[in-house]
PDB file of N, CA and C in Angstrom:
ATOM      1  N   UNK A   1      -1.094 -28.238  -6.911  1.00  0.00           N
ATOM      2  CA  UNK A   1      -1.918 -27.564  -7.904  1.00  0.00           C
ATOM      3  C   UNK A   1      -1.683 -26.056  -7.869  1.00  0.00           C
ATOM      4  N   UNK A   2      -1.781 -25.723  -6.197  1.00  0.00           N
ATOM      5  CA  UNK A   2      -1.171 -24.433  -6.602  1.00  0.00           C
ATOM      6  C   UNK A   2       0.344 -23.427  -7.869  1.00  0.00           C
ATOM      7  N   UNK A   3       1.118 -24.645  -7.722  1.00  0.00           N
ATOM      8  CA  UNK A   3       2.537 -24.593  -8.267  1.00  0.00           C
ATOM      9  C   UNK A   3       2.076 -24.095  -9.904  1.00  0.00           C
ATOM     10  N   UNK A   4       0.965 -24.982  -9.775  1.00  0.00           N
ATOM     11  CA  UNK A   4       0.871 -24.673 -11.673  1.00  0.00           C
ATOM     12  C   UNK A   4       0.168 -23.671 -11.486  1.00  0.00           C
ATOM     13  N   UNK A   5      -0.962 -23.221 -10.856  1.00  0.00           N
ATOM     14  CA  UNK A   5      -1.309 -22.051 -11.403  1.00  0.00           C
ATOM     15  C   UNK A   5      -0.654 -20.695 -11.129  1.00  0.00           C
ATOM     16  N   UNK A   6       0.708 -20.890 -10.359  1.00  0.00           N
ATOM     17  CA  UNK A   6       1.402 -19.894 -10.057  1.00  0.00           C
ATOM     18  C   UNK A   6       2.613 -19.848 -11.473  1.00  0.00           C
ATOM     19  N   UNK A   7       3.049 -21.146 -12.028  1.00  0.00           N
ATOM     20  CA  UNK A   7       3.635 -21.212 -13.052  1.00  0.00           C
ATOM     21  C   UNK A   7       3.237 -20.625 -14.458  1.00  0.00           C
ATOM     22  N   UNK A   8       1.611 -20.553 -14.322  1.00  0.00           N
ATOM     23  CA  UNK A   8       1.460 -19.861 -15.280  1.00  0.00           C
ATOM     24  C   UNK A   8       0.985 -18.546 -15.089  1.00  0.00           C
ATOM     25  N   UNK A   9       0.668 -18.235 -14.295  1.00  0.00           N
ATOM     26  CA  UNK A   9       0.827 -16.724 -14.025  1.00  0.00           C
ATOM     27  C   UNK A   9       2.136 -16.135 -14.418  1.00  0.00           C
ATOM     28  N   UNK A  10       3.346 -17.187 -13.855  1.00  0.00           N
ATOM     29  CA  UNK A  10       4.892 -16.354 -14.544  1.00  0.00           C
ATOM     30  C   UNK A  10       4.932 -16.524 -15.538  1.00  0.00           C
ATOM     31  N   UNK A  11       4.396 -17.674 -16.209  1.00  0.00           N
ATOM     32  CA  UNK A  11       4.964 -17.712 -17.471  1.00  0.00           C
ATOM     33  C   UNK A  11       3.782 -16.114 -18.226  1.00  0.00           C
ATOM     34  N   UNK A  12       2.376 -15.811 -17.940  1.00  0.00           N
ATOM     35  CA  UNK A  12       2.146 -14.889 -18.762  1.00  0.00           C
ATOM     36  C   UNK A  12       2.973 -13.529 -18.257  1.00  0.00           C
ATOM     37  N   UNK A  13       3.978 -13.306 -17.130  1.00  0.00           N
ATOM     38  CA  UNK A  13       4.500 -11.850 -17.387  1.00  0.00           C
ATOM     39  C   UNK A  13       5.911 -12.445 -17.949  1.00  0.00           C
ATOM     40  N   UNK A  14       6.320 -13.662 -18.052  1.00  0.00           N
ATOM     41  CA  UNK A  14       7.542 -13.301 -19.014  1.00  0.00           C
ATOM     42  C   UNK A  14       6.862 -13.452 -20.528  1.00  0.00           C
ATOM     43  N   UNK A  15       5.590 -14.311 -20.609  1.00  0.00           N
ATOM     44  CA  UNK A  15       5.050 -13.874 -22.193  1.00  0.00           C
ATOM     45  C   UNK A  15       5.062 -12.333 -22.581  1.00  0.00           C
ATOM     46  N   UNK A  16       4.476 -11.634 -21.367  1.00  0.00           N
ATOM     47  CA  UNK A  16       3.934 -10.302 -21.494  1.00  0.00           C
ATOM     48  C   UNK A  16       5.462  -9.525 -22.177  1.00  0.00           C
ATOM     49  N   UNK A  17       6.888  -9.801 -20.896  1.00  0.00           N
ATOM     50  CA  UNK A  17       7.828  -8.736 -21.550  1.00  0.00           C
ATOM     51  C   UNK A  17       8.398  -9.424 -22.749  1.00  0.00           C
ATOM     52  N   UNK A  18       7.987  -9.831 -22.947  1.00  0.00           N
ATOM     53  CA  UNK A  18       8.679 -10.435 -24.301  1.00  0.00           C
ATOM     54  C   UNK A  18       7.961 -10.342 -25.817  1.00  0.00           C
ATOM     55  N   UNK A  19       6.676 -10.104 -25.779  1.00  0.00           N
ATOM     56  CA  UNK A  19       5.316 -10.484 -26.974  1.00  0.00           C
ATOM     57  C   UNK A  19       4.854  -8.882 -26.505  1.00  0.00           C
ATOM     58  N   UNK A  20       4.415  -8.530 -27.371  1.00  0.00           N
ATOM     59  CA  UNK A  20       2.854  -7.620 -27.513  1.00  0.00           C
ATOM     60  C   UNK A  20       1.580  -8.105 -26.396  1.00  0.00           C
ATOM     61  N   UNK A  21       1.402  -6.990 -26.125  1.00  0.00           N
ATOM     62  CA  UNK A  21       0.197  -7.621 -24.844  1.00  0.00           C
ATOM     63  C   UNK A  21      -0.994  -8.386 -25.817  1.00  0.00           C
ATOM     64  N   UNK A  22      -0.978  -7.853 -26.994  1.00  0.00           N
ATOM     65  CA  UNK A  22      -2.655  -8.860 -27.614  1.00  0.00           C
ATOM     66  C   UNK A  22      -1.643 -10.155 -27.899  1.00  0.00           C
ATOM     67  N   UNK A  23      -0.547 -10.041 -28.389  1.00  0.00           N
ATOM     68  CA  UNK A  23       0.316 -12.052 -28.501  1.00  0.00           C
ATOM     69  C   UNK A  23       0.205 -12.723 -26.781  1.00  0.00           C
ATOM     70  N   UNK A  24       0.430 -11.784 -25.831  1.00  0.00           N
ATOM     71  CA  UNK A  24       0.939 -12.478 -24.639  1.00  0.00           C
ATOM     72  C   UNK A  24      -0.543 -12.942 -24.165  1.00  0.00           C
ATOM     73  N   UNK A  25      -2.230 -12.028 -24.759  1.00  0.00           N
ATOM     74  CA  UNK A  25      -3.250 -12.447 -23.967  1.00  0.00           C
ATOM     75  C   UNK A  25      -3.875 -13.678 -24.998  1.00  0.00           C
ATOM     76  N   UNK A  26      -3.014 -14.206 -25.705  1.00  0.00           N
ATOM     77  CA  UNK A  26      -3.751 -15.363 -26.484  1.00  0.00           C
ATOM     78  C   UNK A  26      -3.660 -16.913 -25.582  1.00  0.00           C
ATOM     79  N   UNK A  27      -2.475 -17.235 -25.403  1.00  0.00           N
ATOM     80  CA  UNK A  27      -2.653 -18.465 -24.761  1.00  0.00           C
ATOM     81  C   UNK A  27      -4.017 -18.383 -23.582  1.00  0.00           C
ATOM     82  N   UNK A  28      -4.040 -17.468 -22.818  1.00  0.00           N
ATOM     83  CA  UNK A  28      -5.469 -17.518 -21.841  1.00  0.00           C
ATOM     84  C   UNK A  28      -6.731 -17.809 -22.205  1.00  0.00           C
ATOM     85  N   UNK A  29      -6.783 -17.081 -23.376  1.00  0.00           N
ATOM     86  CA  UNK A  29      -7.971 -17.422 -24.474  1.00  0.00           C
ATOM     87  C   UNK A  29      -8.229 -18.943 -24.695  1.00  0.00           C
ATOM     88  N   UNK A  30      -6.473 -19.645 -25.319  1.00  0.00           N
ATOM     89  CA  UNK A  30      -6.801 -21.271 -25.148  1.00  0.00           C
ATOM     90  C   UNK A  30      -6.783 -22.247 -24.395  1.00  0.00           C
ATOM     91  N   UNK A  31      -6.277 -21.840 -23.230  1.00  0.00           N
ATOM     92  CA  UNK A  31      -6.135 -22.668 -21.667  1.00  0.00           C
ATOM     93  C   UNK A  31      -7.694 -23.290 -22.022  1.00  0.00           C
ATOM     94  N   UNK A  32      -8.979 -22.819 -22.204  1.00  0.00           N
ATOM     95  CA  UNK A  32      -9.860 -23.823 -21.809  1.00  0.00           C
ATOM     96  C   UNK A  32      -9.989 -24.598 -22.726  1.00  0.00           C
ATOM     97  N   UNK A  33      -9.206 -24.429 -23.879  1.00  0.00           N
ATOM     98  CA  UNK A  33      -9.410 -25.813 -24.783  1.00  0.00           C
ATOM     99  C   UNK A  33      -8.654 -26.580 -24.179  1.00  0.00           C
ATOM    100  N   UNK A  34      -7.301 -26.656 -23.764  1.00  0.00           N
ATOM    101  CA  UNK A  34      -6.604 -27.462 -23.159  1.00  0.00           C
ATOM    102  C   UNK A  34      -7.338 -28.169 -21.944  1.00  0.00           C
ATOM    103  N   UNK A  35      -8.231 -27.408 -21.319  1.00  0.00           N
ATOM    104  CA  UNK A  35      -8.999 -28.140 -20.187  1.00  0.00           C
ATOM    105  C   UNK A  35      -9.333 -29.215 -20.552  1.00  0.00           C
ATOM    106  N   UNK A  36     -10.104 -28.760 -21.750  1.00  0.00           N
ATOM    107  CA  UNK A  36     -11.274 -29.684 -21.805  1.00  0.00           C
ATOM    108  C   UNK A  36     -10.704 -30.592 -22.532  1.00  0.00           C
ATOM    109  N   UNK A  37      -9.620 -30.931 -23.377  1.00  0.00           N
ATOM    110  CA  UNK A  37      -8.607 -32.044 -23.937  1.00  0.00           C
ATOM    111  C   UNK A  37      -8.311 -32.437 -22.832  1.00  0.00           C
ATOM    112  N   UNK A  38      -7.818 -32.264 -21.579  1.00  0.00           N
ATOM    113  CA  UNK A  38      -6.966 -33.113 -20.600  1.00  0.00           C
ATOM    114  C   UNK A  38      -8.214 -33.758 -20.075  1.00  0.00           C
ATOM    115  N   UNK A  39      -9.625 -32.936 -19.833  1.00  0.00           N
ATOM    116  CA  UNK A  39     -10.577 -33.576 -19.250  1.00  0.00           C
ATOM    117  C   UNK A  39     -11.247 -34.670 -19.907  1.00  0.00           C
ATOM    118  N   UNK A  40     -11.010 -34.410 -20.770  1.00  0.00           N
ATOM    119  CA  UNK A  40     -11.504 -35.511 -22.097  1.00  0.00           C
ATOM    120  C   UNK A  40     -10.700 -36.927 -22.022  1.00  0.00           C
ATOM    121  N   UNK A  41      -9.505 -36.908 -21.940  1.00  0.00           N
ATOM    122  CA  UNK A  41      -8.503 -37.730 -21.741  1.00  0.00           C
ATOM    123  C   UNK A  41      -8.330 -37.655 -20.539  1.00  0.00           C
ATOM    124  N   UNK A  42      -8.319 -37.349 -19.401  1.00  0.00           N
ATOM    125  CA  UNK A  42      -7.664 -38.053 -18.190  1.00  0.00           C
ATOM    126  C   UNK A  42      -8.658 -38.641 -17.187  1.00  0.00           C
ATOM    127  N   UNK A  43      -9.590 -37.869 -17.654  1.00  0.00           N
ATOM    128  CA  UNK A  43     -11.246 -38.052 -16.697  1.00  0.00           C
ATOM    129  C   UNK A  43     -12.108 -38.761 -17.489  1.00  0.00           C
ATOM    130  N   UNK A  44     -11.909 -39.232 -18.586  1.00  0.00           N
ATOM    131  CA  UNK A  44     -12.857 -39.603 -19.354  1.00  0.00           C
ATOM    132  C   UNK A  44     -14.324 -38.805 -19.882  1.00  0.00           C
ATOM    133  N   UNK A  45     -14.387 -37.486 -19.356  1.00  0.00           N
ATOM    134  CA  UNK A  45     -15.527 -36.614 -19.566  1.00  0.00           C
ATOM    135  C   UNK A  45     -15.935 -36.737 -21.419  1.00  0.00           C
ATOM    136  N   UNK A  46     -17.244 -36.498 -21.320  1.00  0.00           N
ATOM    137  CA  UNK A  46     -17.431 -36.275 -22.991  1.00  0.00           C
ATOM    138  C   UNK A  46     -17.850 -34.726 -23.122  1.00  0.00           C
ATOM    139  N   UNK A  47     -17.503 -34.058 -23.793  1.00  0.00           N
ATOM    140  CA  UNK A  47     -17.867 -32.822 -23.940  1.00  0.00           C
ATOM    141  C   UNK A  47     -18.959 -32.798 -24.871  1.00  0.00           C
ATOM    142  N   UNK A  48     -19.877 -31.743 -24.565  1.00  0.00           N
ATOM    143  CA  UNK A  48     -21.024 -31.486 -25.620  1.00  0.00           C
ATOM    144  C   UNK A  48     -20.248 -31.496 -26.860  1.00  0.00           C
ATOM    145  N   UNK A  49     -21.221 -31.783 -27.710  1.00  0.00           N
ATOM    146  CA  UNK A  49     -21.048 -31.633 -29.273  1.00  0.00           C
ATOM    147  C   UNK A  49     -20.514 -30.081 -29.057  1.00  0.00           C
ATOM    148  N   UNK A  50     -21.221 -29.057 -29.256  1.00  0.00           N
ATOM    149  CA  UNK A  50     -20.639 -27.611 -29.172  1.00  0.00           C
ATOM    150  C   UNK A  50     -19.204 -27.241 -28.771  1.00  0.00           C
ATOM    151  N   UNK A  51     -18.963 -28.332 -27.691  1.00  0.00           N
ATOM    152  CA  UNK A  51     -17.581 -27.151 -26.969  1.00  0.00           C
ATOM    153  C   UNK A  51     -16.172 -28.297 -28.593  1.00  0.00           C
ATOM    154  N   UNK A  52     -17.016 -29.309 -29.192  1.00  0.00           N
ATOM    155  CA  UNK A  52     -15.972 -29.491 -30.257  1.00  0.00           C
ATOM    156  C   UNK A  52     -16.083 -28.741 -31.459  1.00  0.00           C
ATOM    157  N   UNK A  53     -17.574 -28.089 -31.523  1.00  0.00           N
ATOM    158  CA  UNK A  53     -17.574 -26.987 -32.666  1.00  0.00           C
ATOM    159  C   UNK A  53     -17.158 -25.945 -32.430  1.00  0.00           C
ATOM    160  N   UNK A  54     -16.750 -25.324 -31.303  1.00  0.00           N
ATOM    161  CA  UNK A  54     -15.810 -24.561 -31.108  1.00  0.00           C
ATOM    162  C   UNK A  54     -14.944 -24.106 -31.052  1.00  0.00           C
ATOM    163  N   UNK A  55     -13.759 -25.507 -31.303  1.00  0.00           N
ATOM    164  CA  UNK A  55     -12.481 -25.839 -30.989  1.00  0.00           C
ATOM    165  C   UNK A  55     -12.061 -24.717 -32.011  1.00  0.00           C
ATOM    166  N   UNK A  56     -11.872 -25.118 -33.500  1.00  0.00           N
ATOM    167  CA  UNK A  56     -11.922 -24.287 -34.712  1.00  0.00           C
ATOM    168  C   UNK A  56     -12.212 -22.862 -34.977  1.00  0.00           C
ATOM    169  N   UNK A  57     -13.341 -22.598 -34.191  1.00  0.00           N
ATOM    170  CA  UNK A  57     -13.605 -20.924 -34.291  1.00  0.00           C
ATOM    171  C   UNK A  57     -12.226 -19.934 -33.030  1.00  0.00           C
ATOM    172  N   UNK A  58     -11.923 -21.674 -32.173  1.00  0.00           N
ATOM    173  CA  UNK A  58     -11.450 -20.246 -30.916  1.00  0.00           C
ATOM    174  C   UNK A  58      -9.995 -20.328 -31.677  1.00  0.00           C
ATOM    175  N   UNK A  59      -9.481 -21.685 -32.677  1.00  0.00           N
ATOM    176  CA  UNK A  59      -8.355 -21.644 -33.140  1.00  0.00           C
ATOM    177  C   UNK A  59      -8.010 -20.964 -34.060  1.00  0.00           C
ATOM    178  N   UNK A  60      -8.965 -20.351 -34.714  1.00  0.00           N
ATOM    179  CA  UNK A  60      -8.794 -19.338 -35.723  1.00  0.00           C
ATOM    180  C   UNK A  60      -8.714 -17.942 -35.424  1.00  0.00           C
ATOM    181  N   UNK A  61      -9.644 -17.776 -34.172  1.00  0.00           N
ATOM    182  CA  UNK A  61      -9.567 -16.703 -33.692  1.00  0.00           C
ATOM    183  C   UNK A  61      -8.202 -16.082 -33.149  1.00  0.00           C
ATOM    184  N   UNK A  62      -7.553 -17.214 -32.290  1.00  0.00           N
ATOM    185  CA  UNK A  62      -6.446 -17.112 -31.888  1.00  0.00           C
ATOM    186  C   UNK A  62      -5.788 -17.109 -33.021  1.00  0.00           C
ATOM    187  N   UNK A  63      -5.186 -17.487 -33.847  1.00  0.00           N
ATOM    188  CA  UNK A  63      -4.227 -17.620 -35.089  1.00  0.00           C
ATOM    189  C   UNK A  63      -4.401 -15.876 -36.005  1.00  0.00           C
ATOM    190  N   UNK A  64      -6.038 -15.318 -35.767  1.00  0.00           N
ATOM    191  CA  UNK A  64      -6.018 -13.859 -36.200  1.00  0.00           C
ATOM    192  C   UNK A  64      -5.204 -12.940 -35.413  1.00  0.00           C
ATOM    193  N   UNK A  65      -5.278 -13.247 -34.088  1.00  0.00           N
ATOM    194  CA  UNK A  65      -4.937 -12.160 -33.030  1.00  0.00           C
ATOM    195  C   UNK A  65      -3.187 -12.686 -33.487  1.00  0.00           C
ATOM    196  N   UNK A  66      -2.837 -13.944 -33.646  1.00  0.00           N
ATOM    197  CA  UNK A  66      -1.157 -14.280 -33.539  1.00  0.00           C
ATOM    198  C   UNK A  66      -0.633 -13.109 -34.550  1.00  0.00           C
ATOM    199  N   UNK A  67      -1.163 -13.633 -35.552  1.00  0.00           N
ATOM    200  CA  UNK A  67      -1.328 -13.193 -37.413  1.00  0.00           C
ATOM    201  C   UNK A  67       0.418 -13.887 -37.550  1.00  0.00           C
ATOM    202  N   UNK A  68       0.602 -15.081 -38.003  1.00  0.00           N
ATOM    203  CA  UNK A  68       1.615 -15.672 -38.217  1.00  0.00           C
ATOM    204  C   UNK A  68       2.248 -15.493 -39.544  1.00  0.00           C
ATOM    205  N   UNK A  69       3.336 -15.534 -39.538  1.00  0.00           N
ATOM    206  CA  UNK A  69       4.278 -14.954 -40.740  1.00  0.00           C
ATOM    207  C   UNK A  69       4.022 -15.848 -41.821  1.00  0.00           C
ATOM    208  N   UNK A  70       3.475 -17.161 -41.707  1.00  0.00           N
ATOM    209  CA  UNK A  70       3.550 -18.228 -43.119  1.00  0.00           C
ATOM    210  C   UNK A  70       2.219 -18.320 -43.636  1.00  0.00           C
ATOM    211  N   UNK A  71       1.192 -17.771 -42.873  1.00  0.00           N
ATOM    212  CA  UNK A  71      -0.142 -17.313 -43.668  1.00  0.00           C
ATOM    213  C   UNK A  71      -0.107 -15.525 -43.505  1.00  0.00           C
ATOM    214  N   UNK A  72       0.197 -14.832 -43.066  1.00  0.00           N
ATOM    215  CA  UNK A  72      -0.295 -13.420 -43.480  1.00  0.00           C
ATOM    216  C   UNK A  72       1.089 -12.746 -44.171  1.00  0.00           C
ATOM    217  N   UNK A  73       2.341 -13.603 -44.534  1.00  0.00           N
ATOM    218  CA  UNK A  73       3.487 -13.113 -45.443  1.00  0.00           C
ATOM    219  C   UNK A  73       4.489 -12.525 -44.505  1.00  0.00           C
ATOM    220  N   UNK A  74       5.482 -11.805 -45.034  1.00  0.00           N
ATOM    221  CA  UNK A  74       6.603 -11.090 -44.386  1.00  0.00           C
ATOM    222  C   UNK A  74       6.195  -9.592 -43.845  1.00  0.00           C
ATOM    223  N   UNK A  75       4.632  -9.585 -43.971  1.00  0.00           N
ATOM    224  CA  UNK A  75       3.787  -7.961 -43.070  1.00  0.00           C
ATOM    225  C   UNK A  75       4.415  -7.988 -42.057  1.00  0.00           C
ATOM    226  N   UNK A  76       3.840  -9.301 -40.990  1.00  0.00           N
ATOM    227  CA  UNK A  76       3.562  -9.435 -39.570  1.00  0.00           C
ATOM    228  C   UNK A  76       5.008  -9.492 -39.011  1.00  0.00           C
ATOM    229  N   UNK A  77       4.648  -9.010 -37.710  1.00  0.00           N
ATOM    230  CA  UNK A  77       6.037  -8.645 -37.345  1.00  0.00           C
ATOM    231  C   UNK A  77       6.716 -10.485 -36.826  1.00  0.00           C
ATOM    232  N   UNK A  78       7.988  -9.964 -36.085  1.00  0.00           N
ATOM    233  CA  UNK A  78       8.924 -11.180 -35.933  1.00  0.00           C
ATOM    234  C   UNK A  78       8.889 -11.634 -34.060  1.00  0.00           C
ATOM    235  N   UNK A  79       8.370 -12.637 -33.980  1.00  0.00           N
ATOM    236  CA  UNK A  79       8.208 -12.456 -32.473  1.00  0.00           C
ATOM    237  C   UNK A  79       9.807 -13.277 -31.353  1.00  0.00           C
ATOM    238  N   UNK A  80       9.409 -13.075 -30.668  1.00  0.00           N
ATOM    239  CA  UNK A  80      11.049 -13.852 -29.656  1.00  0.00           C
ATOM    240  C   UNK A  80      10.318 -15.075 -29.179  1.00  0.00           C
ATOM    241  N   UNK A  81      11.331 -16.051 -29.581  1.00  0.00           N
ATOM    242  CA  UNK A  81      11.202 -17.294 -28.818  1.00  0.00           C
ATOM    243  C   UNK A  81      10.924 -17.454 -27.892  1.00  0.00           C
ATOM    244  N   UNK A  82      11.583 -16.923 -26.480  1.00  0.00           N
ATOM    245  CA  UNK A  82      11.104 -16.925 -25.464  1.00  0.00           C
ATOM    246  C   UNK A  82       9.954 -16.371 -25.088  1.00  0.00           C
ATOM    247  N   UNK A  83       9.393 -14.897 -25.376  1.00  0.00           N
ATOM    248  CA  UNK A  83       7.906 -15.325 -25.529  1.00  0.00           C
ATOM    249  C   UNK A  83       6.720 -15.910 -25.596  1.00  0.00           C
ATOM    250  N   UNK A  84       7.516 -16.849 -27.429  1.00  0.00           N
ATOM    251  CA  UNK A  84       6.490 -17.881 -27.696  1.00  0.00           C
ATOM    252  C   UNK A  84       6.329 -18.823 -26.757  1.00  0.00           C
ATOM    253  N   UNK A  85       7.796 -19.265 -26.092  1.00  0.00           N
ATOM    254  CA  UNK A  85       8.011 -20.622 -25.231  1.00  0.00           C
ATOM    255  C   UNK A  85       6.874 -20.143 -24.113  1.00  0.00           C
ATOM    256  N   UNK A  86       7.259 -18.994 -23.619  1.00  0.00           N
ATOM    257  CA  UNK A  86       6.436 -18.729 -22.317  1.00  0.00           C
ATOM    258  C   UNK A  86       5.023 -18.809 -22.775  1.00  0.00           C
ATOM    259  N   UNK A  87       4.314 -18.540 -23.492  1.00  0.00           N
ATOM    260  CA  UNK A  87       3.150 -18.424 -24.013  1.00  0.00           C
ATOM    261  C   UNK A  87       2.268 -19.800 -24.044  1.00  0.00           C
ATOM    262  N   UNK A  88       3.503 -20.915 -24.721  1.00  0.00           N
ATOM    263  CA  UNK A  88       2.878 -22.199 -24.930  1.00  0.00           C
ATOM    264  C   UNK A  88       2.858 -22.514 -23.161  1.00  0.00           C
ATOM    265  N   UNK A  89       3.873 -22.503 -22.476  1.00  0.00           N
ATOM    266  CA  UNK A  89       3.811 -22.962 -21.265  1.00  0.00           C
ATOM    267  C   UNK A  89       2.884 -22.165 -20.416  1.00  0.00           C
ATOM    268  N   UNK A  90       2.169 -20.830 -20.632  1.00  0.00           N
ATOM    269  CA  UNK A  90       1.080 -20.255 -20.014  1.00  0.00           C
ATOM    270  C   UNK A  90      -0.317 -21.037 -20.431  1.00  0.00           C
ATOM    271  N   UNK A  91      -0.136 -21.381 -22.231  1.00  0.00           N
ATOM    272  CA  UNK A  91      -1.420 -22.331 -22.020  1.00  0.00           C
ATOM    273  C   UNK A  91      -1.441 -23.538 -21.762  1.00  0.00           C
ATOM    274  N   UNK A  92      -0.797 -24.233 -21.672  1.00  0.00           N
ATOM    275  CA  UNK A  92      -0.364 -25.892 -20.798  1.00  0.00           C
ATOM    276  C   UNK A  92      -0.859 -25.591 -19.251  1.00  0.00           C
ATOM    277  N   UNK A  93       0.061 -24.689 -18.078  1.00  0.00           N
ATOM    278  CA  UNK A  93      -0.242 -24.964 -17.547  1.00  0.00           C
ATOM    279  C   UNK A  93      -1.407 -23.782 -16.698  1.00  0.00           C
ATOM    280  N   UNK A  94      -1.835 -23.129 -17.436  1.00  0.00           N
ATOM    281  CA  UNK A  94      -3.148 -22.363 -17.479  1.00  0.00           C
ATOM    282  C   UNK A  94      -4.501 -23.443 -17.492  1.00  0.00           C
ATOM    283  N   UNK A  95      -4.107 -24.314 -18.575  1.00  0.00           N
ATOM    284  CA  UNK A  95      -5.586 -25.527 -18.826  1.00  0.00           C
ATOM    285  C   UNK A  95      -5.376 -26.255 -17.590  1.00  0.00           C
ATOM    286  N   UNK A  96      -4.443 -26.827 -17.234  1.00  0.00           N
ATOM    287  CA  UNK A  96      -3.905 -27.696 -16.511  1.00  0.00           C
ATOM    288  C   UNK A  96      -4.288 -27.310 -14.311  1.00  0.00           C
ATOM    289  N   UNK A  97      -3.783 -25.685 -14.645  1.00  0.00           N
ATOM    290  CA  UNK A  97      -4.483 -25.696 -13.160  1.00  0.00           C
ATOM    291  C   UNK A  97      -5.835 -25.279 -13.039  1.00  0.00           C
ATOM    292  N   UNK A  98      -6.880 -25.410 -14.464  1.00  0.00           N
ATOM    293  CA  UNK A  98      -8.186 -25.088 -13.821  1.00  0.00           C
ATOM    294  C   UNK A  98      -8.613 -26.399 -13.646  1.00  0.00           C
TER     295      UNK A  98
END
């Protein structure tokens, strides 16, 4: 368990040199949705009604801070793959080692 939460610690400083620090601090933001999906599914936990009315506000929230090129047009800037990759793999295994 340690492994993952050390994996995602690297993965947010190669998010970091690669993304904008507000792109690189988004996956952290969604690690606890991912929790609570794996906890939902692997543990069988039920989550309050709330933490599913939430899902939506924290996904939008996150998607403002991204500001993605196919809803806000050719404004927003152009980000690096590797970044993104590191980013998704900071929130995988960010949810994953809490």
């Amino acid at each position: 368990l340690a492994a993952v939460g050390t994996g995602a610690i690297y993965s947010f400083f190669l998010t970091a040199s690669y993304l904008p620090l507000a792109d690189a601090a988004v996956p952290s933001f969604i690690a606890p949705l991912i929790t609570t999906l794996i906890a939902s599914w692997a543990l069988g936990e039920r989550p309050h009604w709330g933490v599913w009315c939430a899902f939506p506000v924290c996904l939008a929230g996150a998607t403002l801070v991204i500001q993605p090129s196919f809803l806000f047009g050719d404004a927003s800037r152009a980000l690096s793959w590797v970044g993104i990759l590191g980013g998704v793999a900071q929130a995988i295994l960010g949810g994953v080692s809490k």
